[in-house]
JSON list of C-alpha atoms in Angstrom, two decimals:
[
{"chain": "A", "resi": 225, "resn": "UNK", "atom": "CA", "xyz": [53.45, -15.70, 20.40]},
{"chain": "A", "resi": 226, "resn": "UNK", "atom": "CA", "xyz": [52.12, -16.27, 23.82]},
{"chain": "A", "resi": 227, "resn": "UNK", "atom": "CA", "xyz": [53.31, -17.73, 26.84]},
{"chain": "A", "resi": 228, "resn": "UNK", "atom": "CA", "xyz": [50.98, -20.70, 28.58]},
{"chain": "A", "resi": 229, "resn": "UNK", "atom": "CA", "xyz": [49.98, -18.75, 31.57]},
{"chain": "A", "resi": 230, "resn": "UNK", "atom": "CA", "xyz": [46.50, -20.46, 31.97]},
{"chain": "A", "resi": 231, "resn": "UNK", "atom": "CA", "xyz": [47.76, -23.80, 31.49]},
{"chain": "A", "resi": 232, "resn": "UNK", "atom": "CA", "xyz": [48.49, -25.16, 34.76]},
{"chain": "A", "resi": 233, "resn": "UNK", "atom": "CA", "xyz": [45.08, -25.01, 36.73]},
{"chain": "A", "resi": 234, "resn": "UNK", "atom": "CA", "xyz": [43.11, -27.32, 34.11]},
{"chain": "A", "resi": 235, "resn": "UNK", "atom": "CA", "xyz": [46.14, -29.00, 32.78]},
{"chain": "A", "resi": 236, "resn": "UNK", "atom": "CA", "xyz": [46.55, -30.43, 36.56]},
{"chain": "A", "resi": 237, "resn": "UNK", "atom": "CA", "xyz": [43.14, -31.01, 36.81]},
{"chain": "A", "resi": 238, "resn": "UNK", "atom": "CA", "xyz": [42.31, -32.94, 34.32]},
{"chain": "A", "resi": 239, "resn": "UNK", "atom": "CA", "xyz": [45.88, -34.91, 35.33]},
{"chain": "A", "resi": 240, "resn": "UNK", "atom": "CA", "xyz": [47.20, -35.34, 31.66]},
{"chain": "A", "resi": 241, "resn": "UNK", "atom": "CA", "xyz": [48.58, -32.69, 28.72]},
{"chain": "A", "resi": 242, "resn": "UNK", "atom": "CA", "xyz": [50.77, -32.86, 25.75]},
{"chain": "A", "resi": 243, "resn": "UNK", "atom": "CA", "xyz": [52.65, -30.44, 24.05]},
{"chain": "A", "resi": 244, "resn": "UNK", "atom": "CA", "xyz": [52.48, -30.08, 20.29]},
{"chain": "A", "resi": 245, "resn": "UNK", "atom": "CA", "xyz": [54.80, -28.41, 17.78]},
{"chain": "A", "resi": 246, "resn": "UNK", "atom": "CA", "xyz": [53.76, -27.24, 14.60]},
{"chain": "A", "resi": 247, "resn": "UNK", "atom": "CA", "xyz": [55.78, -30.05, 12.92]},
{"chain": "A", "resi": 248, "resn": "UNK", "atom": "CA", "xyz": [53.35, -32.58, 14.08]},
{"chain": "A", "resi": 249, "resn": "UNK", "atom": "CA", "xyz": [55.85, -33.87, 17.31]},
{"chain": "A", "resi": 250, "resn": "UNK", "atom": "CA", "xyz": [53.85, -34.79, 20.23]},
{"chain": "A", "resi": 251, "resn": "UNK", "atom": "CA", "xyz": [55.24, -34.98, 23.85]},
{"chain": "A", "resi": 252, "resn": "UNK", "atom": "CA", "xyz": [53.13, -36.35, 26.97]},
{"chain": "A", "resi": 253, "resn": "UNK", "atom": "CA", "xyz": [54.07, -34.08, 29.72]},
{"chain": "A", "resi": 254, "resn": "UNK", "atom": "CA", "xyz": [54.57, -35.96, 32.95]},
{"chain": "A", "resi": 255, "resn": "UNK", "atom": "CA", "xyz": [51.94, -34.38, 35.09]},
{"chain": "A", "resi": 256, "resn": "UNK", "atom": "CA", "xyz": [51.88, -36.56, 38.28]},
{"chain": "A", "resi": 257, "resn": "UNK", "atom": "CA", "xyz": [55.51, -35.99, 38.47]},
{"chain": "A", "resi": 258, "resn": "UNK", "atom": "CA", "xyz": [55.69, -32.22, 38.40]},
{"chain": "A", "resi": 259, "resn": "UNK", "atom": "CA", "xyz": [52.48, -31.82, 40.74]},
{"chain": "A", "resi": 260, "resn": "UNK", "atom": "CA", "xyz": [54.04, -34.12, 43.15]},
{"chain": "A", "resi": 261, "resn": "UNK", "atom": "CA", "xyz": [57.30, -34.02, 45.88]},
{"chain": "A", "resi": 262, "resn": "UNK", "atom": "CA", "xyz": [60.81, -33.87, 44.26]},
{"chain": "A", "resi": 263, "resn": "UNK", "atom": "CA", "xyz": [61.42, -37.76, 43.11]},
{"chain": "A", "resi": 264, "resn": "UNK", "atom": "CA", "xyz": [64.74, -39.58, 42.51]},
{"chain": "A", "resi": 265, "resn": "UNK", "atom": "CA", "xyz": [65.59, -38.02, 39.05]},
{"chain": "A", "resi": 266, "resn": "UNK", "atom": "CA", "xyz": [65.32, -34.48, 40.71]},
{"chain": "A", "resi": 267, "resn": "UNK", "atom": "CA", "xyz": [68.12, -35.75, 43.35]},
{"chain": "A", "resi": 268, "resn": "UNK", "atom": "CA", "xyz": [71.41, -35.07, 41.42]},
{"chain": "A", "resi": 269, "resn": "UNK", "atom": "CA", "xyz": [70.64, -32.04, 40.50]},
{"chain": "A", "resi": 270, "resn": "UNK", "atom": "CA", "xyz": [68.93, -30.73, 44.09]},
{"chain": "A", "resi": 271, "resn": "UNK", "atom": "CA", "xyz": [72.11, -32.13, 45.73]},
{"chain": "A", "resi": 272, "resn": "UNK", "atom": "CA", "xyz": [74.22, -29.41, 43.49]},
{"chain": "A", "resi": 273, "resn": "UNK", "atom": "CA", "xyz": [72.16, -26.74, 44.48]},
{"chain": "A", "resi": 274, "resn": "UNK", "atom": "CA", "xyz": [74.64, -25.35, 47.73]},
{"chain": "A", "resi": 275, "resn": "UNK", "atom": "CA", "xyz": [73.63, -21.77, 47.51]},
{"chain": "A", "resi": 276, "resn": "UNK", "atom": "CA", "xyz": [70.87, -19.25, 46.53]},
{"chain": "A", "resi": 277, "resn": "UNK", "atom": "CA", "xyz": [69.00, -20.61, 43.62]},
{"chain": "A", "resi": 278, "resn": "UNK", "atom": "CA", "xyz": [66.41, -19.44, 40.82]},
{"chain": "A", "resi": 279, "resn": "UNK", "atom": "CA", "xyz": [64.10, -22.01, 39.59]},
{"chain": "A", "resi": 280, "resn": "UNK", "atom": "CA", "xyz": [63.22, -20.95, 36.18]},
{"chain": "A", "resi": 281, "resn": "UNK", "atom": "CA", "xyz": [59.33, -21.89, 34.98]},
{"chain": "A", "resi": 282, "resn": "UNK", "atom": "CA", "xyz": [59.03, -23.38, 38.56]},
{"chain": "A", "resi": 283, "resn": "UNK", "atom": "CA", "xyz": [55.35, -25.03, 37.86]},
{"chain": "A", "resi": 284, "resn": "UNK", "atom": "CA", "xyz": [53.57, -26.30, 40.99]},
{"chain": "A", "resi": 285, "resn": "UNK", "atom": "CA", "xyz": [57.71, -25.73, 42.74]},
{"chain": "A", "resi": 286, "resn": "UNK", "atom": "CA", "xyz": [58.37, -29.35, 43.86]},
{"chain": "A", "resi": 287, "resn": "UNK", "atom": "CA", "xyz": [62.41, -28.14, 43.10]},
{"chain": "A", "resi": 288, "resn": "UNK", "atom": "CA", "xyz": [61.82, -24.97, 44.98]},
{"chain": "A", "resi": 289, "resn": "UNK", "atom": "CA", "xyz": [59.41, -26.23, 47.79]},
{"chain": "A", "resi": 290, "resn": "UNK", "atom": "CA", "xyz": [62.28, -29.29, 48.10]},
{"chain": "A", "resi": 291, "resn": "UNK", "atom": "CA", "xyz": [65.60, -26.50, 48.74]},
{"chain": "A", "resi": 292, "resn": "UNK", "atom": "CA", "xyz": [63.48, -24.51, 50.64]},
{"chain": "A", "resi": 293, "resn": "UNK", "atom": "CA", "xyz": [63.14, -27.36, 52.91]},
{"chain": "A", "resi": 294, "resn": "UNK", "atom": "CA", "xyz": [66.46, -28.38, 52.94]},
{"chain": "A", "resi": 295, "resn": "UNK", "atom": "CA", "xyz": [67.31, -24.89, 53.89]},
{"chain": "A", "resi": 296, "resn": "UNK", "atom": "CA", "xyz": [68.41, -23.82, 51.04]},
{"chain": "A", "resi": 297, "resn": "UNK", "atom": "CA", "xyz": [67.30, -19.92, 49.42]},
{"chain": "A", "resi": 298, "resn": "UNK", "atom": "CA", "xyz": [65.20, -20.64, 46.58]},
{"chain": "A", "resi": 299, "resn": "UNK", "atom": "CA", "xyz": [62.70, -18.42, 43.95]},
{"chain": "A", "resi": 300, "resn": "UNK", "atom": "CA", "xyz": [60.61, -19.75, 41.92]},
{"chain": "A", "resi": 301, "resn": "UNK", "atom": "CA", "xyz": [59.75, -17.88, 38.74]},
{"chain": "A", "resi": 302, "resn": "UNK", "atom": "CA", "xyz": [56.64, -18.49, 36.47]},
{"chain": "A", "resi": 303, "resn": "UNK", "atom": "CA", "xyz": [54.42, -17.35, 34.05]},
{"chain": "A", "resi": 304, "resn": "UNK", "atom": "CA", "xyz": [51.47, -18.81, 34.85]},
{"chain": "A", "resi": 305, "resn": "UNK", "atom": "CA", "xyz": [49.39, -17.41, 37.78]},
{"chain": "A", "resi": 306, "resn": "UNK", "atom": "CA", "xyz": [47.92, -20.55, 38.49]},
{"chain": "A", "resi": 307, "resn": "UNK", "atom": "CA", "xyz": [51.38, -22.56, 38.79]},
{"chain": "A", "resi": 308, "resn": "UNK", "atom": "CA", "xyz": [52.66, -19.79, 41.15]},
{"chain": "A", "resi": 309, "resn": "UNK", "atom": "CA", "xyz": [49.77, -20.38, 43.48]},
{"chain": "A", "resi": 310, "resn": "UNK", "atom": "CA", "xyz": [49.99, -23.68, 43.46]},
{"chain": "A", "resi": 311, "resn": "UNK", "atom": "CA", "xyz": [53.98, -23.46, 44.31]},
{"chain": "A", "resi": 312, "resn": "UNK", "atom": "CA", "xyz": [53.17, -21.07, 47.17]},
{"chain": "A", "resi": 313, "resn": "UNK", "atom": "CA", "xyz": [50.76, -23.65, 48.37]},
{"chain": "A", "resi": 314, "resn": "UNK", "atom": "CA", "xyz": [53.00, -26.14, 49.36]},
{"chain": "A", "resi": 315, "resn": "UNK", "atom": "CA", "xyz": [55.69, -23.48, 50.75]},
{"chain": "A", "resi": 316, "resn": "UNK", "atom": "CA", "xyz": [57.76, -22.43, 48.38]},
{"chain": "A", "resi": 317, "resn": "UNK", "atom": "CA", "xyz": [58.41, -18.63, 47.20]},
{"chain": "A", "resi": 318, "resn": "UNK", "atom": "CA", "xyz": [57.50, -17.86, 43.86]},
{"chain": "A", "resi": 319, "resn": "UNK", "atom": "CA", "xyz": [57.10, -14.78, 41.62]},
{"chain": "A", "resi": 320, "resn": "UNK", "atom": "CA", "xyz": [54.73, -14.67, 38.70]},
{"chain": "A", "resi": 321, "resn": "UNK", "atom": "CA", "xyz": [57.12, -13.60, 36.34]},
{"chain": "A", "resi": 322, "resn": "UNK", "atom": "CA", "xyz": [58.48, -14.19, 33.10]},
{"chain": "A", "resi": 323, "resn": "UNK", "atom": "CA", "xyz": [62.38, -15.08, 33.88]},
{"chain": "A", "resi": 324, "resn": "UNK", "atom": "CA", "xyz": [63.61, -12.45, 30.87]},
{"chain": "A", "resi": 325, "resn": "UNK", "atom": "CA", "xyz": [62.57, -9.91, 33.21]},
{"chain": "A", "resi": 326, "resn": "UNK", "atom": "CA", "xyz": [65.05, -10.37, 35.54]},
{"chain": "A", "resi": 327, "resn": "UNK", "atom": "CA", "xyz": [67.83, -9.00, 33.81]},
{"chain": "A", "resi": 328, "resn": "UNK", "atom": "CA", "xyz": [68.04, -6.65, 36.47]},
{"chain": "A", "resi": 329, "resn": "UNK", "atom": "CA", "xyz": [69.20, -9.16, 39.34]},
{"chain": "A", "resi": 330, "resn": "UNK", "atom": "CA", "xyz": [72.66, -9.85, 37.30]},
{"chain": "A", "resi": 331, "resn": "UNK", "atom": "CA", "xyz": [75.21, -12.02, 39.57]},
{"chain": "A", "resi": 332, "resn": "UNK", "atom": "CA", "xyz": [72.80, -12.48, 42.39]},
{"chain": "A", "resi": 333, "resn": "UNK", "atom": "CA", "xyz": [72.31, -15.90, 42.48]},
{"chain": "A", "resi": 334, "resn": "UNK", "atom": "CA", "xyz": [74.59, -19.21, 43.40]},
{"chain": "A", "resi": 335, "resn": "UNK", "atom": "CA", "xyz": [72.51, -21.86, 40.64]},
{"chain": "A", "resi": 336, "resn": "UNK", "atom": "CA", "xyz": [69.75, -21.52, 38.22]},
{"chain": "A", "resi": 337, "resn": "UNK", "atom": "CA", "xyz": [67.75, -24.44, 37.73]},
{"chain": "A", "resi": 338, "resn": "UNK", "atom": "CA", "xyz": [66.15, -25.23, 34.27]},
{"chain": "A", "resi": 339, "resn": "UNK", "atom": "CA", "xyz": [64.25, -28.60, 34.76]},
{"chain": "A", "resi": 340, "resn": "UNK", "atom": "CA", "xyz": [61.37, -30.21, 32.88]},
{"chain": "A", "resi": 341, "resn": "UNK", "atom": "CA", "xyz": [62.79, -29.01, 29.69]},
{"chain": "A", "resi": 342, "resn": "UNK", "atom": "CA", "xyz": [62.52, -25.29, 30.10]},
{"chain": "A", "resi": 343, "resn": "UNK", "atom": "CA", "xyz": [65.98, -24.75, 28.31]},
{"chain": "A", "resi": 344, "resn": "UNK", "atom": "CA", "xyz": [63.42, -24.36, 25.73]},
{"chain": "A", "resi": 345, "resn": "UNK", "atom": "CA", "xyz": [61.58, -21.11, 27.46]},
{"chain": "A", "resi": 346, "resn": "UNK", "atom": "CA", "xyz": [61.27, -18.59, 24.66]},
{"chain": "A", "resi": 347, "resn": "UNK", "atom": "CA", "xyz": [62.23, -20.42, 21.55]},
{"chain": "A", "resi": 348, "resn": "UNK", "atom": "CA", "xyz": [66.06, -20.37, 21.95]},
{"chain": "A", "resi": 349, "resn": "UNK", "atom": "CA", "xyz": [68.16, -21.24, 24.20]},
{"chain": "A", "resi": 350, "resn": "UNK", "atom": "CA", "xyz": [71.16, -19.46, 23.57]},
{"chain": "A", "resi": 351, "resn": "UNK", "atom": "CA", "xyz": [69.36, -16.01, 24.69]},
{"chain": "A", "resi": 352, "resn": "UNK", "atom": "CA", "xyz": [67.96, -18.20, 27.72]},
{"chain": "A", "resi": 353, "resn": "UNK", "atom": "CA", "xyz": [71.26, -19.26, 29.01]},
{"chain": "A", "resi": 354, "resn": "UNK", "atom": "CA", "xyz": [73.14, -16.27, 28.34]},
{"chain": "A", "resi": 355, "resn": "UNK", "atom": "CA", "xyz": [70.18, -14.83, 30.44]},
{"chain": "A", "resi": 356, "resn": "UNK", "atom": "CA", "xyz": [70.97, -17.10, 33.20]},
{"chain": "A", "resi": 357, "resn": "UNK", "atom": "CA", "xyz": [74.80, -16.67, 33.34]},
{"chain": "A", "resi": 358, "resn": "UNK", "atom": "CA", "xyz": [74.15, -13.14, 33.50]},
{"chain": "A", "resi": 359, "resn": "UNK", "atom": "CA", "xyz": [72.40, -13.97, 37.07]},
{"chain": "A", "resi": 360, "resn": "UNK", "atom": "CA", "xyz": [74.91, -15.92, 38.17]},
{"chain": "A", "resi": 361, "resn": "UNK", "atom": "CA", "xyz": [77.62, -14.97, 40.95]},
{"chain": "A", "resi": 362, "resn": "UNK", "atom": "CA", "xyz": [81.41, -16.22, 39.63]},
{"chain": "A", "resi": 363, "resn": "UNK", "atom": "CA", "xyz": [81.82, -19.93, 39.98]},
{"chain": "A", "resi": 364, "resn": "UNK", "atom": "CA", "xyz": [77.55, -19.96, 39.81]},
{"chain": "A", "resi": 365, "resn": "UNK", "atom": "CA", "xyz": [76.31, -22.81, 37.76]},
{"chain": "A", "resi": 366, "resn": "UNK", "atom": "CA", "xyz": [73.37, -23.87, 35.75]},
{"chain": "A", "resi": 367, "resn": "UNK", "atom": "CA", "xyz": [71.95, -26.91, 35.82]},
{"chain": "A", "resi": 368, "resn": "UNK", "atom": "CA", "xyz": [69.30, -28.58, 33.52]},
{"chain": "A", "resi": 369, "resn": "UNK", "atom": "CA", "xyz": [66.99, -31.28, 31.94]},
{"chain": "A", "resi": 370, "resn": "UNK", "atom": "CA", "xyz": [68.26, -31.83, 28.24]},
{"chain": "A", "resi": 371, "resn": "UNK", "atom": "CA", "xyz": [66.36, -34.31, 26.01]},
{"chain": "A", "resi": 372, "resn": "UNK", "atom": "CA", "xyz": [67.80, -37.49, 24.84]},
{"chain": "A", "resi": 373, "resn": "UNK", "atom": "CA", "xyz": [70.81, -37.42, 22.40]},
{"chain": "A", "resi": 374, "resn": "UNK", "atom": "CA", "xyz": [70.19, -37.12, 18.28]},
{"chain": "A", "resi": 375, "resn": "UNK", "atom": "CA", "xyz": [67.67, -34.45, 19.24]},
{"chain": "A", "resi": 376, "resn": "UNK", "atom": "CA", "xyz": [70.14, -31.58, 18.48]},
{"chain": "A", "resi": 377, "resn": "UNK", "atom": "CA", "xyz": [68.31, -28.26, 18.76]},
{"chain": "A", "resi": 378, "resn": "UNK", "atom": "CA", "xyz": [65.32, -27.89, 17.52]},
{"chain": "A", "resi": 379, "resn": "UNK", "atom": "CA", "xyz": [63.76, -24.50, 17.21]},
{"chain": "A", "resi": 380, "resn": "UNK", "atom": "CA", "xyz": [59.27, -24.37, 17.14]},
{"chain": "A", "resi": 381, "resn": "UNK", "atom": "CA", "xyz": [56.18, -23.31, 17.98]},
{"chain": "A", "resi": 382, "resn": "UNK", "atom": "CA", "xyz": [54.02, -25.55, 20.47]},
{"chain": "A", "resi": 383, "resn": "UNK", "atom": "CA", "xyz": [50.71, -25.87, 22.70]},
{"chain": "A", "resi": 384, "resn": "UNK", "atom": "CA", "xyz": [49.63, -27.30, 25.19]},
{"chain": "A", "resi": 385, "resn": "UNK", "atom": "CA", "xyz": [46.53, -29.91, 24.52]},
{"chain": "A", "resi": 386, "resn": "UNK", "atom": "CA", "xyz": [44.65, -31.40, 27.16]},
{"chain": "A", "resi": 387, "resn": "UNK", "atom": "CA", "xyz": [40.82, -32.65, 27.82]},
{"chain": "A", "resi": 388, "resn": "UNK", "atom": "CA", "xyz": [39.49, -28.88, 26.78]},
{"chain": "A", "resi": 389, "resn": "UNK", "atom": "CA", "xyz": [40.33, -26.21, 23.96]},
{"chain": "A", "resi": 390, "resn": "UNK", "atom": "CA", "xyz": [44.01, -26.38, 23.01]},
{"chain": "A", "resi": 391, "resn": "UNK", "atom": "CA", "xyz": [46.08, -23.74, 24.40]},
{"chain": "A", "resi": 392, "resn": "UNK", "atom": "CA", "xyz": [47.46, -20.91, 22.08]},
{"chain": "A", "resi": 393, "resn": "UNK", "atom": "CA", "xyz": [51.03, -21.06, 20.25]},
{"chain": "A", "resi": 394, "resn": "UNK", "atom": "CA", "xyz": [53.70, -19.95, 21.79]},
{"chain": "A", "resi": 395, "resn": "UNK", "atom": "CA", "xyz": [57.79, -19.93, 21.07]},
{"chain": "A", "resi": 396, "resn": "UNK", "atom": "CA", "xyz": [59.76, -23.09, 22.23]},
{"chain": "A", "resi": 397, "resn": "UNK", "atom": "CA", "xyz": [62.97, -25.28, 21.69]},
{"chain": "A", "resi": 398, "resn": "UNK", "atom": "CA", "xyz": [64.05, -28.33, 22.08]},
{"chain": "A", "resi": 399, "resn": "UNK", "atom": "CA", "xyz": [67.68, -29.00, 23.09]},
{"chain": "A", "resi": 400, "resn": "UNK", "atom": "CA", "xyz": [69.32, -32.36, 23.17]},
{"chain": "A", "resi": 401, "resn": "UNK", "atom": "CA", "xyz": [72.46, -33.50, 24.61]},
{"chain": "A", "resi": 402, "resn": "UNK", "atom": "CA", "xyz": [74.30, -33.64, 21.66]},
{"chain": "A", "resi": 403, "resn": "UNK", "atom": "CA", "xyz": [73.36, -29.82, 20.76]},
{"chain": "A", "resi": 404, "resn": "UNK", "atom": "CA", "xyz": [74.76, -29.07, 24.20]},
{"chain": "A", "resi": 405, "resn": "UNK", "atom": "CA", "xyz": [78.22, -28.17, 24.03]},
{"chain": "A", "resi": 406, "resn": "UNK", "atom": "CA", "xyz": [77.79, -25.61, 20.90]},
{"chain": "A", "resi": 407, "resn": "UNK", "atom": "CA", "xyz": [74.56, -23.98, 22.37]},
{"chain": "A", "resi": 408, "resn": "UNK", "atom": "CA", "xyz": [76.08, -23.33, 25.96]},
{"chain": "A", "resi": 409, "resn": "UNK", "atom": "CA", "xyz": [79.97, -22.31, 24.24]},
{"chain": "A", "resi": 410, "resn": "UNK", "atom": "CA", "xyz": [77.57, -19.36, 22.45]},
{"chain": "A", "resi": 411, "resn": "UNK", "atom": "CA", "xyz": [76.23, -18.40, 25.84]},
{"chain": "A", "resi": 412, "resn": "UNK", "atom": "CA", "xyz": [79.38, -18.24, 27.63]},
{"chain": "A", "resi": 413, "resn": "UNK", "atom": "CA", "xyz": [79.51, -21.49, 29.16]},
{"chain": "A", "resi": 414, "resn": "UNK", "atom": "CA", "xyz": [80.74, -24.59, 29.17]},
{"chain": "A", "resi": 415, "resn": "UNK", "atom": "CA", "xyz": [79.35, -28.45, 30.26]},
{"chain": "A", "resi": 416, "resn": "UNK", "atom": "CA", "xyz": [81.10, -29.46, 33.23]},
{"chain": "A", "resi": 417, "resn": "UNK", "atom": "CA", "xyz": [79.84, -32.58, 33.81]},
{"chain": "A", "resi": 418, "resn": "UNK", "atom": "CA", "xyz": [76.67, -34.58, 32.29]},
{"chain": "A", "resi": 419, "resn": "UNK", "atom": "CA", "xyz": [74.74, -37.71, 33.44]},
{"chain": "A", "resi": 420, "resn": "UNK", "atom": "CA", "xyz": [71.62, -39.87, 32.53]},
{"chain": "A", "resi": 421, "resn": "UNK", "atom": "CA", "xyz": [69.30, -40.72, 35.11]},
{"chain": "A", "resi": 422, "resn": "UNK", "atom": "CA", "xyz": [68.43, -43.97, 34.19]},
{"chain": "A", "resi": 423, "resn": "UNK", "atom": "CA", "xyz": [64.77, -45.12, 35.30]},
{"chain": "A", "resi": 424, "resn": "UNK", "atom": "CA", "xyz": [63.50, -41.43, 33.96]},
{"chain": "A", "resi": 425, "resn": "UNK", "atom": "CA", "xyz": [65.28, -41.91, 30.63]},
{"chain": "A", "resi": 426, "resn": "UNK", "atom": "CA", "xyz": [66.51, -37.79, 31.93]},
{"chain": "A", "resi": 427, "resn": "UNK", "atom": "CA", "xyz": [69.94, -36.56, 30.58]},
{"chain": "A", "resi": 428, "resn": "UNK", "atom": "CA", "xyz": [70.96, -34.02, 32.61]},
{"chain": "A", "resi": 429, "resn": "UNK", "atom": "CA", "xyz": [74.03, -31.39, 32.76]},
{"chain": "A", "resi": 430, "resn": "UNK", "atom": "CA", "xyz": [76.03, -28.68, 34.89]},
{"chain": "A", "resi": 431, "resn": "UNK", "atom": "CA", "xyz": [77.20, -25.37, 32.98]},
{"chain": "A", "resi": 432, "resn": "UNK", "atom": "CA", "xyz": [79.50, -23.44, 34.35]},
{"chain": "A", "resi": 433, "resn": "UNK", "atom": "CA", "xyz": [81.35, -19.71, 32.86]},
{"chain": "A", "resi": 434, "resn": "UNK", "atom": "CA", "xyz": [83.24, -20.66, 29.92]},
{"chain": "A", "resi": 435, "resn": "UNK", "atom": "CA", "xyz": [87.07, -18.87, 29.81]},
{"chain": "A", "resi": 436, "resn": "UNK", "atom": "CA", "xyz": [85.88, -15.92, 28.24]},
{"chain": "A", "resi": 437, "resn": "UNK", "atom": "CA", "xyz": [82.44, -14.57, 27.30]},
{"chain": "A", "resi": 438, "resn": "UNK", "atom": "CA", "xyz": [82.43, -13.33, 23.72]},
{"chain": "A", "resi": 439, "resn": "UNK", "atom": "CA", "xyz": [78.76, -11.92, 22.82]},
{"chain": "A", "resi": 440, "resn": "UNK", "atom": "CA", "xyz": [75.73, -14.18, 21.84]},
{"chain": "A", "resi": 441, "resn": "UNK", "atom": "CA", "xyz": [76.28, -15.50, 18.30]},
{"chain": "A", "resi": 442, "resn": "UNK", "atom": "CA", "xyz": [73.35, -13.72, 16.04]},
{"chain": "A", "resi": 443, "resn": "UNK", "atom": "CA", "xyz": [71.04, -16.70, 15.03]},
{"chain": "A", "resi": 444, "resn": "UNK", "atom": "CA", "xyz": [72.85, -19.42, 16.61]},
{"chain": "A", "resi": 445, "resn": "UNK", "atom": "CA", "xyz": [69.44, -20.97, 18.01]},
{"chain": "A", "resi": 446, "resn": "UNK", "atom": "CA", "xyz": [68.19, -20.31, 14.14]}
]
């Protein structure tokens, strides 16, 4: 499976895309939104971010491009060339990279940010978040966009489908708030706090370390 690297530059051009799984789902993906400044749903969870933070699948970096101007240290990190430029276009720093290629930067960084649904990055989030507390320093948190409740986890295959040639298939997940708790306990952490924000219909949560960190449970994103 591939990753959507050339999605972004006609995606945003053409100003609408949806995302289809191989069961037949279809999700509109809120375009304007991501291309534009941070908005009021992206509030609560910018006004956590106190310390160095890693946006993972940063897109055109409205989160990034908003710490960095609040003074906070932010990276974005993306796969697609095209969303990287268009993040260091409005000021932000961002690598094109795919985030399980950081490994290497363990306890480096004070928050990792997961917004716009990329808990799903990869096709399980288990592996993703264990990932990302591996990159944390102690007391680091991650904080993330979870779809609605009765979603559970749902593990697929998806594109991206626009005005042109769908995109190819690549690995992705779904994770809903009710999923939550189990999926971030096999990871190592736990759900500190959760909230909706209302006019966006967006759940959203803070993870923390759990107690102890036993080892990712084989096929628990299966």
């Amino acid at each position: 499976m591939t990753q959507p690297e050339a999605f972004f530059e006609p995606g945003f051009a053409e100003g609408r895309a949806q995302l289809h799984t191989a069961e037949g789902d279809v999700w509109e993906l809120p375009l304007p939104r991501w291309a534009a400044d941070a908005g009021p749903g992206d509030q609560r969870l910018l006004s956590r971010c106190r310390g160095t933070t890693l946006d993972v699948g940063c897109g055109p970096g409205r989160m990034t491009a908003a710490l960095s101007g609040r003074g906070v240290r932010a990276l974005g990190v993306d796969v697609s060339p095209s969303a990287v430029a268009m993040a260091r276009s409005r000021g932000a720093v961002a690598l094109n990279r795919d985030v399980f290629s950081l490994d290497r930067g363990a306890q480096r960084w004070r928050h990792v940010l997961l917004v716009d649904g990329n808990v799903g990055i990869g096709g399980d989030p288990v592996r993703l978040l264990w990932l990302c507390r591996r990159l944390l320093v102690p007391g680091g948190t991650v904080l993330v966009d979870l779809a609605p409740p009765g979603h559970g986890l749902r593990v697929t295959t998806a594109r991206l489908v626009g005005a042109g040639a769908p995109g190819a298939w690549f690995a992705w997940a779904v994770l809903g708030l009710d999923a939550l708790a189990v999926v971030a306990a096999a990871a190592g952490l736990r759900v500190a706090e959760t909230w909706l924000v209302e006019d966006e219909n967006r759940w959203q949560a803070e993870l923390v370390h759990a107690d102890s960190w036993p080892a990712p449970v084989a096929g628990a994103a299966a």
